[in-house]
PDB file of C-alpha atoms and ligand atoms in Angstrom:
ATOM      1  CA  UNK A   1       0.000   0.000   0.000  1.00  0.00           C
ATOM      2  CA  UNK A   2       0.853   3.051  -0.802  1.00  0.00           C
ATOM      3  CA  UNK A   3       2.119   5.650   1.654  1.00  0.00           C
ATOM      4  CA  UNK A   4       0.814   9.472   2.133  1.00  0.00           C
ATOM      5  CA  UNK A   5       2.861  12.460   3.254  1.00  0.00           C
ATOM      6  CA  UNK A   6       0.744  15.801   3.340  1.00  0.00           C
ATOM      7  CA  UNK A   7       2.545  18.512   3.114  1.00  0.00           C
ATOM      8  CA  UNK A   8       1.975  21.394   5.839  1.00  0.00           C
ATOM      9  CA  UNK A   9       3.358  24.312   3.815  1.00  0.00           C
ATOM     10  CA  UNK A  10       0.186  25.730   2.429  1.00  0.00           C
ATOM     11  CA  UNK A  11      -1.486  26.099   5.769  1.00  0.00           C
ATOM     12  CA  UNK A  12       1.867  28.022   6.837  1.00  0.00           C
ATOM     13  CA  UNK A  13       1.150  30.034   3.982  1.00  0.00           C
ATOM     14  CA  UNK A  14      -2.283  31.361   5.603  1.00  0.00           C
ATOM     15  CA  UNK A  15      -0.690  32.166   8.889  1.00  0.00           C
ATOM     16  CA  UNK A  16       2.232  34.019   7.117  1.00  0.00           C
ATOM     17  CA  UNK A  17      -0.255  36.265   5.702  1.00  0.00           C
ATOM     18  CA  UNK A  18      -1.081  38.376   8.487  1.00  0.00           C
ATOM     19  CA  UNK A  19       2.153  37.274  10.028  1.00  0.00           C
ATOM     20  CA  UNK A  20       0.335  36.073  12.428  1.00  0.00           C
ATOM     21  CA  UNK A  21       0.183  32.636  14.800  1.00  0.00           C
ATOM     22  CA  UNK A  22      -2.844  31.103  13.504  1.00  0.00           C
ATOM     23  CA  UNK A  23      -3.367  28.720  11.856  1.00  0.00           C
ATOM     24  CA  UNK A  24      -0.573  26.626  13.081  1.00  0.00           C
ATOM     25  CA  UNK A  25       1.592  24.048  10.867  1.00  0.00           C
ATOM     26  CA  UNK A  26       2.098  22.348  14.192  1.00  0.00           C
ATOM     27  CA  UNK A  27      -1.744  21.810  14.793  1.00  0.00           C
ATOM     28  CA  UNK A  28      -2.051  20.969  11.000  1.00  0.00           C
ATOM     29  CA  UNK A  29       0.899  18.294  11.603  1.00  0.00           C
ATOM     30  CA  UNK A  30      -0.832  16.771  14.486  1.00  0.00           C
ATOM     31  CA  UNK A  31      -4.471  16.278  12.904  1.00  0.00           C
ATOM     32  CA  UNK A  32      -2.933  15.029   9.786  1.00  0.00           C
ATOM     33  CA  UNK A  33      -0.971  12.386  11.717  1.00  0.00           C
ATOM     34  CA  UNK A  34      -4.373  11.522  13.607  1.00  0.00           C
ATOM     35  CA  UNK A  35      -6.344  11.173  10.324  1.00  0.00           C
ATOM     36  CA  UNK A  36      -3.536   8.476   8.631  1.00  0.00           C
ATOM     37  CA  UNK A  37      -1.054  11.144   7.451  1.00  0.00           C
ATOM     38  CA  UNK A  38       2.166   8.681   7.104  1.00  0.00           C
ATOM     39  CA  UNK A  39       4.793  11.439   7.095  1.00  0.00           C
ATOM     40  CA  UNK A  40       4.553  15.045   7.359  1.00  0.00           C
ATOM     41  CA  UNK A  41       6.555  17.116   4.636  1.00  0.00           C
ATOM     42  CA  UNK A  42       7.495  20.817   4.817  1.00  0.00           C
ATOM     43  CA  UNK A  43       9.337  23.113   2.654  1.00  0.00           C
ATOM     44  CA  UNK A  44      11.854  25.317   4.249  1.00  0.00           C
ATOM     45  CA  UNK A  45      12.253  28.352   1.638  1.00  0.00           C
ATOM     46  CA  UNK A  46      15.103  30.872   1.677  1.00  0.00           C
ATOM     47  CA  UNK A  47      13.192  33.467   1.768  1.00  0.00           C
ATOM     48  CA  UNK A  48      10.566  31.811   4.343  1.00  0.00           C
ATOM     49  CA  UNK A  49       7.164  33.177   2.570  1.00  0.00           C
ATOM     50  CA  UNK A  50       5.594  29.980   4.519  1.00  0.00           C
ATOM     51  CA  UNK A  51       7.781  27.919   6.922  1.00  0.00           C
ATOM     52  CA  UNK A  52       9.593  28.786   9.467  1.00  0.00           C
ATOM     53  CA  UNK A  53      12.329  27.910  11.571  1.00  0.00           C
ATOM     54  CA  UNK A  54      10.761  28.006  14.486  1.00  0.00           C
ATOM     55  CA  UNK A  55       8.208  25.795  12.228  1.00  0.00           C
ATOM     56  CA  UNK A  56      10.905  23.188  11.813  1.00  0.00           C
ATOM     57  CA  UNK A  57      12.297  23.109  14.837  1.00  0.00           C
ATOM     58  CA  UNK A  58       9.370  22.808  16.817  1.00  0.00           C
ATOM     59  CA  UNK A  59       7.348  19.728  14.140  1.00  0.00           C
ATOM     60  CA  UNK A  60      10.878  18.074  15.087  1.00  0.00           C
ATOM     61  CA  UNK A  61      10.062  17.157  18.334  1.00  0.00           C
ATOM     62  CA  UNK A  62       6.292  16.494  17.994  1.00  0.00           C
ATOM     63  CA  UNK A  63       6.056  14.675  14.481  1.00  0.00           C
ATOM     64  CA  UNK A  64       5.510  10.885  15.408  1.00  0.00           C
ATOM     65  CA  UNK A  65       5.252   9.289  12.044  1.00  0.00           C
ATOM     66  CA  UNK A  66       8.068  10.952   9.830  1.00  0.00           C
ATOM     67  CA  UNK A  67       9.220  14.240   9.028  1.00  0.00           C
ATOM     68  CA  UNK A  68      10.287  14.832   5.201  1.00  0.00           C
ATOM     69  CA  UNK A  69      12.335  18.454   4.491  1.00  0.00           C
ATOM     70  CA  UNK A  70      12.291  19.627   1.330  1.00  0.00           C
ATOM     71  CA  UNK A  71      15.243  22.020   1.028  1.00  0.00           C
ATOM     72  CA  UNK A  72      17.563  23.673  -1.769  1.00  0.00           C
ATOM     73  CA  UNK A  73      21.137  22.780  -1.499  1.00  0.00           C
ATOM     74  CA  UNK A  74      22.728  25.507   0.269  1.00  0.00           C
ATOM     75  CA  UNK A  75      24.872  25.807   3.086  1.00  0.00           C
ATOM     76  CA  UNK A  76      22.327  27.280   5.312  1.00  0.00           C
ATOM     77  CA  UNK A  77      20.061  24.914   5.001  1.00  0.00           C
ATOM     78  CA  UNK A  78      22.527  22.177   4.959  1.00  0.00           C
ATOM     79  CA  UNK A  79      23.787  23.125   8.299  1.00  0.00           C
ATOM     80  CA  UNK A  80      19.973  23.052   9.362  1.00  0.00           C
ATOM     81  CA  UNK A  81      19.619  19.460   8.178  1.00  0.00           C
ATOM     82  CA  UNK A  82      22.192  18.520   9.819  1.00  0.00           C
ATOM     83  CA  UNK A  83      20.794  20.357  13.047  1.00  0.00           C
ATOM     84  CA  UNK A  84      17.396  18.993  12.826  1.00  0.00           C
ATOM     85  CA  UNK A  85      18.005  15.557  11.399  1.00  0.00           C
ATOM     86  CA  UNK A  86      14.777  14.878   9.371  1.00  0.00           C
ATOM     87  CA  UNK A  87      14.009  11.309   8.672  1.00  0.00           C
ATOM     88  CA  UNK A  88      14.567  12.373   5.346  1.00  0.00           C
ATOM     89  CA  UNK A  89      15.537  15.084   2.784  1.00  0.00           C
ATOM     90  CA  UNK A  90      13.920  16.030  -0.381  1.00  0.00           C
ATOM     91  CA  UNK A  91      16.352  18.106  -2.565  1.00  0.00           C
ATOM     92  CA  UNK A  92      14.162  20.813  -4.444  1.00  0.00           C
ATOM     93  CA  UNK A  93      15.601  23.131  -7.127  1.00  0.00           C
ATOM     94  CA  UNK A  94      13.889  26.734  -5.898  1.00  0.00           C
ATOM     95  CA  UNK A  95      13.732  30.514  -7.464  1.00  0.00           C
ATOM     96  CA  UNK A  96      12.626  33.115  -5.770  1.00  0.00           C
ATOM     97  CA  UNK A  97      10.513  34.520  -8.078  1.00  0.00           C
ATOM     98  CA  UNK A  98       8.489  30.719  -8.135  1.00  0.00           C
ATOM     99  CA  UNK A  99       4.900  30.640  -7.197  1.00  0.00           C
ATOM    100  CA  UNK A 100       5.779  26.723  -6.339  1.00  0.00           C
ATOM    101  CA  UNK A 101       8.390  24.752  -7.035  1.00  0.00           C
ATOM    102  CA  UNK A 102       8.327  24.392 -10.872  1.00  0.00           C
ATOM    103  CA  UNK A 103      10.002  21.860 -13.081  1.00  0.00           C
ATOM    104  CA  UNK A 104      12.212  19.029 -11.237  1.00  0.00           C
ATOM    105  CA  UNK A 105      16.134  19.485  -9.815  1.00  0.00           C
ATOM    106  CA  UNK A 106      18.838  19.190 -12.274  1.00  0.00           C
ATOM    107  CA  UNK A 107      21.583  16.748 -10.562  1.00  0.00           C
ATOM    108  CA  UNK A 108      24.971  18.679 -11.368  1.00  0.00           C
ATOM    109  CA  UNK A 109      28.088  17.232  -9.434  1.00  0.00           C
ATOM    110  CA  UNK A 110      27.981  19.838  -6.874  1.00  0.00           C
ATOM    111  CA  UNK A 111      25.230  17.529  -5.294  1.00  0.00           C
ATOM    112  CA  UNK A 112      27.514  14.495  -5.124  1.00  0.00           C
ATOM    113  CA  UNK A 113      29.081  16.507  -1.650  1.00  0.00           C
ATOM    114  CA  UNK A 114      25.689  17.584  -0.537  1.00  0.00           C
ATOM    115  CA  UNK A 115      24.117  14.052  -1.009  1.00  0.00           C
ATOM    116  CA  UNK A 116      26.845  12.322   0.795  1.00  0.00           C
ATOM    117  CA  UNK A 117      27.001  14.890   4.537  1.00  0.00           C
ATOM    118  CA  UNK A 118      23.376  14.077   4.366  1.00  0.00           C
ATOM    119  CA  UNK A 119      23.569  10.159   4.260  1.00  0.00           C
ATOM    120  CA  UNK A 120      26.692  10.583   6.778  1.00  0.00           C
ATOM    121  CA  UNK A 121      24.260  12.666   9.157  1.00  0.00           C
ATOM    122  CA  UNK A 122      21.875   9.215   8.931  1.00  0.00           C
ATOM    123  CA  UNK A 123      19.419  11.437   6.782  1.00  0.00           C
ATOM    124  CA  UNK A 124      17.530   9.931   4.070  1.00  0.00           C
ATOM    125  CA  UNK A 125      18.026  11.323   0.678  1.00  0.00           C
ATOM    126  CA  UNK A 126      15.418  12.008  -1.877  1.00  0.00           C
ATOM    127  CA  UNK A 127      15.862  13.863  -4.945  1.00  0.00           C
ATOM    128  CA  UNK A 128      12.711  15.609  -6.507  1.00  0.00           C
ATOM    129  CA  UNK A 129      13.680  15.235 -10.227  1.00  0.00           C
ATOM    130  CA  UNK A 130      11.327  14.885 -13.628  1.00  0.00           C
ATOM    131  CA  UNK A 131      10.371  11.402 -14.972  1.00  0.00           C
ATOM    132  CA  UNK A 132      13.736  11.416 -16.833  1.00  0.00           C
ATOM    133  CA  UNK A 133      15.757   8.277 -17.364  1.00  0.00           C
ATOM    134  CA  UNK A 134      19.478  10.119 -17.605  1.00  0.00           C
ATOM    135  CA  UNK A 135      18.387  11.942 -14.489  1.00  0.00           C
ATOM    136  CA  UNK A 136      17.304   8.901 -12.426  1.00  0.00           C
ATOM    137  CA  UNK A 137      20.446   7.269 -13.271  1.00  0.00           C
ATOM    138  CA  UNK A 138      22.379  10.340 -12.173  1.00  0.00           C
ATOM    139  CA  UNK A 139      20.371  10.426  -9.304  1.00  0.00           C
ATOM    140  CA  UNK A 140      22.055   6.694  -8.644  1.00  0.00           C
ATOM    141  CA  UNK A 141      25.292   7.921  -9.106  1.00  0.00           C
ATOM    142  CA  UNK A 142      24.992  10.277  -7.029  1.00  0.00           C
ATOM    143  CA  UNK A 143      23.906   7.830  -3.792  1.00  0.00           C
ATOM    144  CA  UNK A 144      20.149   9.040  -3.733  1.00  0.00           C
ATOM    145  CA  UNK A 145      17.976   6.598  -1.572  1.00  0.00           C
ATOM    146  CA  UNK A 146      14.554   7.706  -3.131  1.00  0.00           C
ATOM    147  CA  UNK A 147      13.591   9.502  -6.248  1.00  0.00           C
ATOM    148  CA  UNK A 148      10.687  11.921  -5.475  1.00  0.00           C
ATOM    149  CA  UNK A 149       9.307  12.310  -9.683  1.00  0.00           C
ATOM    150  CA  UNK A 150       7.812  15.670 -10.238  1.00  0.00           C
ATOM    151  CA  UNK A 151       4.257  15.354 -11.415  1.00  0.00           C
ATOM    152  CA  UNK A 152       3.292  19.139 -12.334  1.00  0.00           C
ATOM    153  CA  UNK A 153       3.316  18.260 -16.312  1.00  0.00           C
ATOM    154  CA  UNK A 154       0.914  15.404 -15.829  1.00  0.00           C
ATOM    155  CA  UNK A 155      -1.458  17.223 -13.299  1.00  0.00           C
ATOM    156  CA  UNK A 156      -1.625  20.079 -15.875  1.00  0.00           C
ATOM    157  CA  UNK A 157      -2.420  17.864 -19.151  1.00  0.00           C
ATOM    158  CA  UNK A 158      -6.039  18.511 -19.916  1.00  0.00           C
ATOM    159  CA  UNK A 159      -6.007  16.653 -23.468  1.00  0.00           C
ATOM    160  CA  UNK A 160      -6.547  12.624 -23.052  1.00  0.00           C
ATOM    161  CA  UNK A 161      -4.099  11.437 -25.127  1.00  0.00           C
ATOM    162  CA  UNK A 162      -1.020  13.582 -23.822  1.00  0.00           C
ATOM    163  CA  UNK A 163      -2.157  12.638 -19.785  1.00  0.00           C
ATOM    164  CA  UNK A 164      -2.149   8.876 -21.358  1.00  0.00           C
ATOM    165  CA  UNK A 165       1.320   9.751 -22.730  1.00  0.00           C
ATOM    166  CA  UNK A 166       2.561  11.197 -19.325  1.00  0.00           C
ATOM    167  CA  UNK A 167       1.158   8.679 -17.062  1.00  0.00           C
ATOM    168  CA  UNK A 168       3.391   6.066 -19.651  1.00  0.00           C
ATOM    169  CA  UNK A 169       5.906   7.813 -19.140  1.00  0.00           C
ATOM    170  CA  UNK A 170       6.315   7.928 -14.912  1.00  0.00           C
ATOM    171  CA  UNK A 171       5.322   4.568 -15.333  1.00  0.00           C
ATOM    172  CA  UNK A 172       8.599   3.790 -17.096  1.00  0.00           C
ATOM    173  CA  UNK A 173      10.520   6.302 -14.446  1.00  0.00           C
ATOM    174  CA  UNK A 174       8.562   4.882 -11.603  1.00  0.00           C
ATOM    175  CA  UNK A 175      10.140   0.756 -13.030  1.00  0.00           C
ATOM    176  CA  UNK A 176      12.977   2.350 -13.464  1.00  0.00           C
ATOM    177  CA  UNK A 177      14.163   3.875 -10.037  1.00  0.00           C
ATOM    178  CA  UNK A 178      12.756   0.392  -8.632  1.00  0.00           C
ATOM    179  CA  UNK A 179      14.822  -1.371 -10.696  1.00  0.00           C
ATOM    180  CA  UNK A 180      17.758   0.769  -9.350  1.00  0.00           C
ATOM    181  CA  UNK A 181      16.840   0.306  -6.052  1.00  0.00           C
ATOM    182  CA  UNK A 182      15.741   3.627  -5.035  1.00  0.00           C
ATOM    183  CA  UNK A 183      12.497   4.219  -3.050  1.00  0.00           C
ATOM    184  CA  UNK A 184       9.701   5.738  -5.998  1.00  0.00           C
ATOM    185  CA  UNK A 185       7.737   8.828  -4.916  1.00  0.00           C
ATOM    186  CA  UNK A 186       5.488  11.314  -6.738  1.00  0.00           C
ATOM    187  CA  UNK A 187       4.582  14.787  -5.637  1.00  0.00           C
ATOM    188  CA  UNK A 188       3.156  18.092  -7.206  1.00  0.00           C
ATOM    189  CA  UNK A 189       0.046  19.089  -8.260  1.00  0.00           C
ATOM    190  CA  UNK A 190      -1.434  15.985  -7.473  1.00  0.00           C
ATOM    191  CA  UNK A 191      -5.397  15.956  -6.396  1.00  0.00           C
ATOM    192  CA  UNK A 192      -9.029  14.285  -6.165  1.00  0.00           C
ATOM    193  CA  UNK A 193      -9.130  13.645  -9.653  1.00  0.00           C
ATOM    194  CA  UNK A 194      -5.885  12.703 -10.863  1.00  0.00           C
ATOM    195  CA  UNK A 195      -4.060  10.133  -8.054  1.00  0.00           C
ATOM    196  CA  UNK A 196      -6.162   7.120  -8.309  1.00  0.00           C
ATOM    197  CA  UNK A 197      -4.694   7.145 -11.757  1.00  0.00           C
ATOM    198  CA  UNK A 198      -0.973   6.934 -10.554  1.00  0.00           C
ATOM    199  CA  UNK A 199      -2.084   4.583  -7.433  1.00  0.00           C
ATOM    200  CA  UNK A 200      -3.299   2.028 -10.144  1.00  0.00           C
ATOM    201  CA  UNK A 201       0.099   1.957 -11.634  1.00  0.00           C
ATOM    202  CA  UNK A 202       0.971  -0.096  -8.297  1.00  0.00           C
ATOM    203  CA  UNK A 203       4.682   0.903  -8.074  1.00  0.00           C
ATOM    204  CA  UNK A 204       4.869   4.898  -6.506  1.00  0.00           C
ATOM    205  CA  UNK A 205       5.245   3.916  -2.828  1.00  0.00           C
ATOM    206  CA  UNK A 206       4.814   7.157  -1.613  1.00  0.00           C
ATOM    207  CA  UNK A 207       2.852  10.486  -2.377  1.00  0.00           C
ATOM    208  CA  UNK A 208       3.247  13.633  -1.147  1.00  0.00           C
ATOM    209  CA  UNK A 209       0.176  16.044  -1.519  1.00  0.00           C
ATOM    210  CA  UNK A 210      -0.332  19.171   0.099  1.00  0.00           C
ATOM    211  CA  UNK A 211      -2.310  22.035  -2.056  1.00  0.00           C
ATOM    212  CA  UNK A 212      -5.672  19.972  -2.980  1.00  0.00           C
ATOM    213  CA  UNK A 213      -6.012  18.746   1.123  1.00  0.00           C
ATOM    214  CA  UNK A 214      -5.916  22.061   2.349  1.00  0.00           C
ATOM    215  CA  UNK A 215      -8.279  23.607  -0.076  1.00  0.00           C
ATOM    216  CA  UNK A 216     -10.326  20.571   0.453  1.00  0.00           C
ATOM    217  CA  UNK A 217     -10.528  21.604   4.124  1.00  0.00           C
ATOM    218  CA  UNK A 218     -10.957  24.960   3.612  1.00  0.00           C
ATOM    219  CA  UNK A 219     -14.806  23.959   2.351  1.00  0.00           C
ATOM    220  CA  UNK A 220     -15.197  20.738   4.867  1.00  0.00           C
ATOM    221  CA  UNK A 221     -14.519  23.069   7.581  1.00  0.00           C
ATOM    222  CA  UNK A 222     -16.105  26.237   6.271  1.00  0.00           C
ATOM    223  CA  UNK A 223     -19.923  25.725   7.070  1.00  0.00           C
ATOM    224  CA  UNK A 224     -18.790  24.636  11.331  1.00  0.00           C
ATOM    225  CA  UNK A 225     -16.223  28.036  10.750  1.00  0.00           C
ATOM    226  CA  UNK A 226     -19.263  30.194   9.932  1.00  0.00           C
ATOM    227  CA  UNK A 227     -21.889  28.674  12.035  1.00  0.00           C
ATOM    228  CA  UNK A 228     -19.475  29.043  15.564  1.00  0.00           C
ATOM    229  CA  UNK A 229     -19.434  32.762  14.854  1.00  0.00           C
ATOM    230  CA  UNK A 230     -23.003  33.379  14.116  1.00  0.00           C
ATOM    231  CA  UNK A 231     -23.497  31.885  17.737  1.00  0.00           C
ATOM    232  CA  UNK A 232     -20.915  34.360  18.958  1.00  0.00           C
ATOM    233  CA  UNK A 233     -22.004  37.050  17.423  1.00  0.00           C
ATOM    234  CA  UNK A 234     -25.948  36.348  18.301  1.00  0.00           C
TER     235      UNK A 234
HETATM  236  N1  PXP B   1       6.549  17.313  -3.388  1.00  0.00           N
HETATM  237  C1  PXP B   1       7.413  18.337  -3.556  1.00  0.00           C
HETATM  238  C2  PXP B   1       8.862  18.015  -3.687  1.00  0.00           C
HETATM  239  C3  PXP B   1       6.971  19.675  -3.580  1.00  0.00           C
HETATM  240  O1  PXP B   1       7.843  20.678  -3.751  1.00  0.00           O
HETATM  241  C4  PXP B   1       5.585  19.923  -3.412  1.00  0.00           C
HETATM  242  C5  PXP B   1       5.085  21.334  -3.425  1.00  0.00           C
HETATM  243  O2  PXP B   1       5.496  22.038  -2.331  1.00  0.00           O
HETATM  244  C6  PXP B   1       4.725  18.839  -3.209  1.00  0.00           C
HETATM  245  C7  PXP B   1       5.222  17.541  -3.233  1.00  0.00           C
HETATM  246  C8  PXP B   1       3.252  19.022  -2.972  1.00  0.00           C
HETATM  247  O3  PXP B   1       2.665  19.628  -4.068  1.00  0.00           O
HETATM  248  P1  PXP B   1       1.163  20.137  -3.987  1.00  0.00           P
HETATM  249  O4  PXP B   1       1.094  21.171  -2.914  1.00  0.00           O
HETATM  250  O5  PXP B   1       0.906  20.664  -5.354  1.00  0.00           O
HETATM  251  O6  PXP B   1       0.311  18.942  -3.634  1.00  0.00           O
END
């Protein structure tokens, strides 16, 4: 069976715009760990527009499934890894000027050094790459543990034919890392209409959804949200 990370960052990103305290990753962590979450993944940005340190720090000690940080490679945030020690690490290209992270990393040799502190701190490595065959064999190379395959293009394809094409084509990726003996994840984009579609392929063992959950809860928890302050305010 497959497993399910939700990722946190999005509710961070509705605190962070009134600066504010509420509403609280840390909260967000715990219900989604109550509800079957099977790891909890964040996304600590350079420039912090949702996550924070205090964020990181604090999920650290209460996460009690597994906590997965997606990070660029730099030496601030490798010195945080190696501070924190999350189960695992998901390298993540990022530009500032991003609305999300677009487009998968591109494994130069400058993560060869990177890849191997993090395995020497015990940290899991994941790298968050396209469905690309060079790449996942680079990713190899390069000691990876898991292969994290961006799905953005596919969750974007409106036309039958081209999704039919993509989903082919991280089905070939997905074989492929197995084969290599990395762990096969998916991420991005991802939502109530198109995951069944990569579960049935039977070989991601891991997703890692966060946008579609929290706008799903926005409207489950909307009507209780409304009716608790009518009572307040009567
Ligand atoms: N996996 C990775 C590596 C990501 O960068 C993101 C986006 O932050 C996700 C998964 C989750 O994507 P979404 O929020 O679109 O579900």
């Amino acid at each position: 069976m497959a497993k399910l990370g939700i990722n946190i960052d999005h509710v961070a990103t509705i605190r962070q715009a009134r600066m504010g305290i509420e509403p609280d990753p840390v909260f967000a962590a715990g219900i989604a760990e109550q509800n079957g979450a099977d790891q909890i993944t964040i996304h600590l940005r350079e420039d912090r527009r949702h996550i924070l340190d205090r964020d990181v720090k604090i999920l650290r000690k209460t996460i009690q499934t597994k906590m997965n940080l997606e990070m660029a490679s730099t030496d601030e945030m490798m010195k945080i890894a190696s501070d924190i020690k999350p189960d695992t690490v998901t390298l993540v290209p990022e530009k500032r000027e991003e609305l999300t992270t677009e487009g998968g990393l591109l494994l130069t040799n400058a993560h060869l050094s990177v890849i191997r502190k993090l395995k020497q701190a015990g940290i899991e490595v994941s790298v968050f790459i396209e469905p690309d065959l060079k790449m996942i064999s680079k990713a190899k190379e390069m000691g990876a543990d898991a292969v994290e395959i961006h799905t953005g293009k596919y969750a974007n394809l409106k036309d039958e034919s081209e999704i039919s094409q993509e989903v082919e084509v991280i089905r070939k990726a997905a074989h492929f890392i197995k084969k290599l003996g990395m762990r096969v994840v998916a991420g991005h984009g991802l939502n109530y209409f198109n995951t069944q579609r990569l579960v049935e392929l039977g070989i991601i063992e891991e997703f890692n959804i966060g946008h579609s959950i929290i706008s799903k809860a926005v409207f489950s928890g909307l009507a209780t949200a409304v009716s608790n302050m009518k009572t307040i305010v009567e």
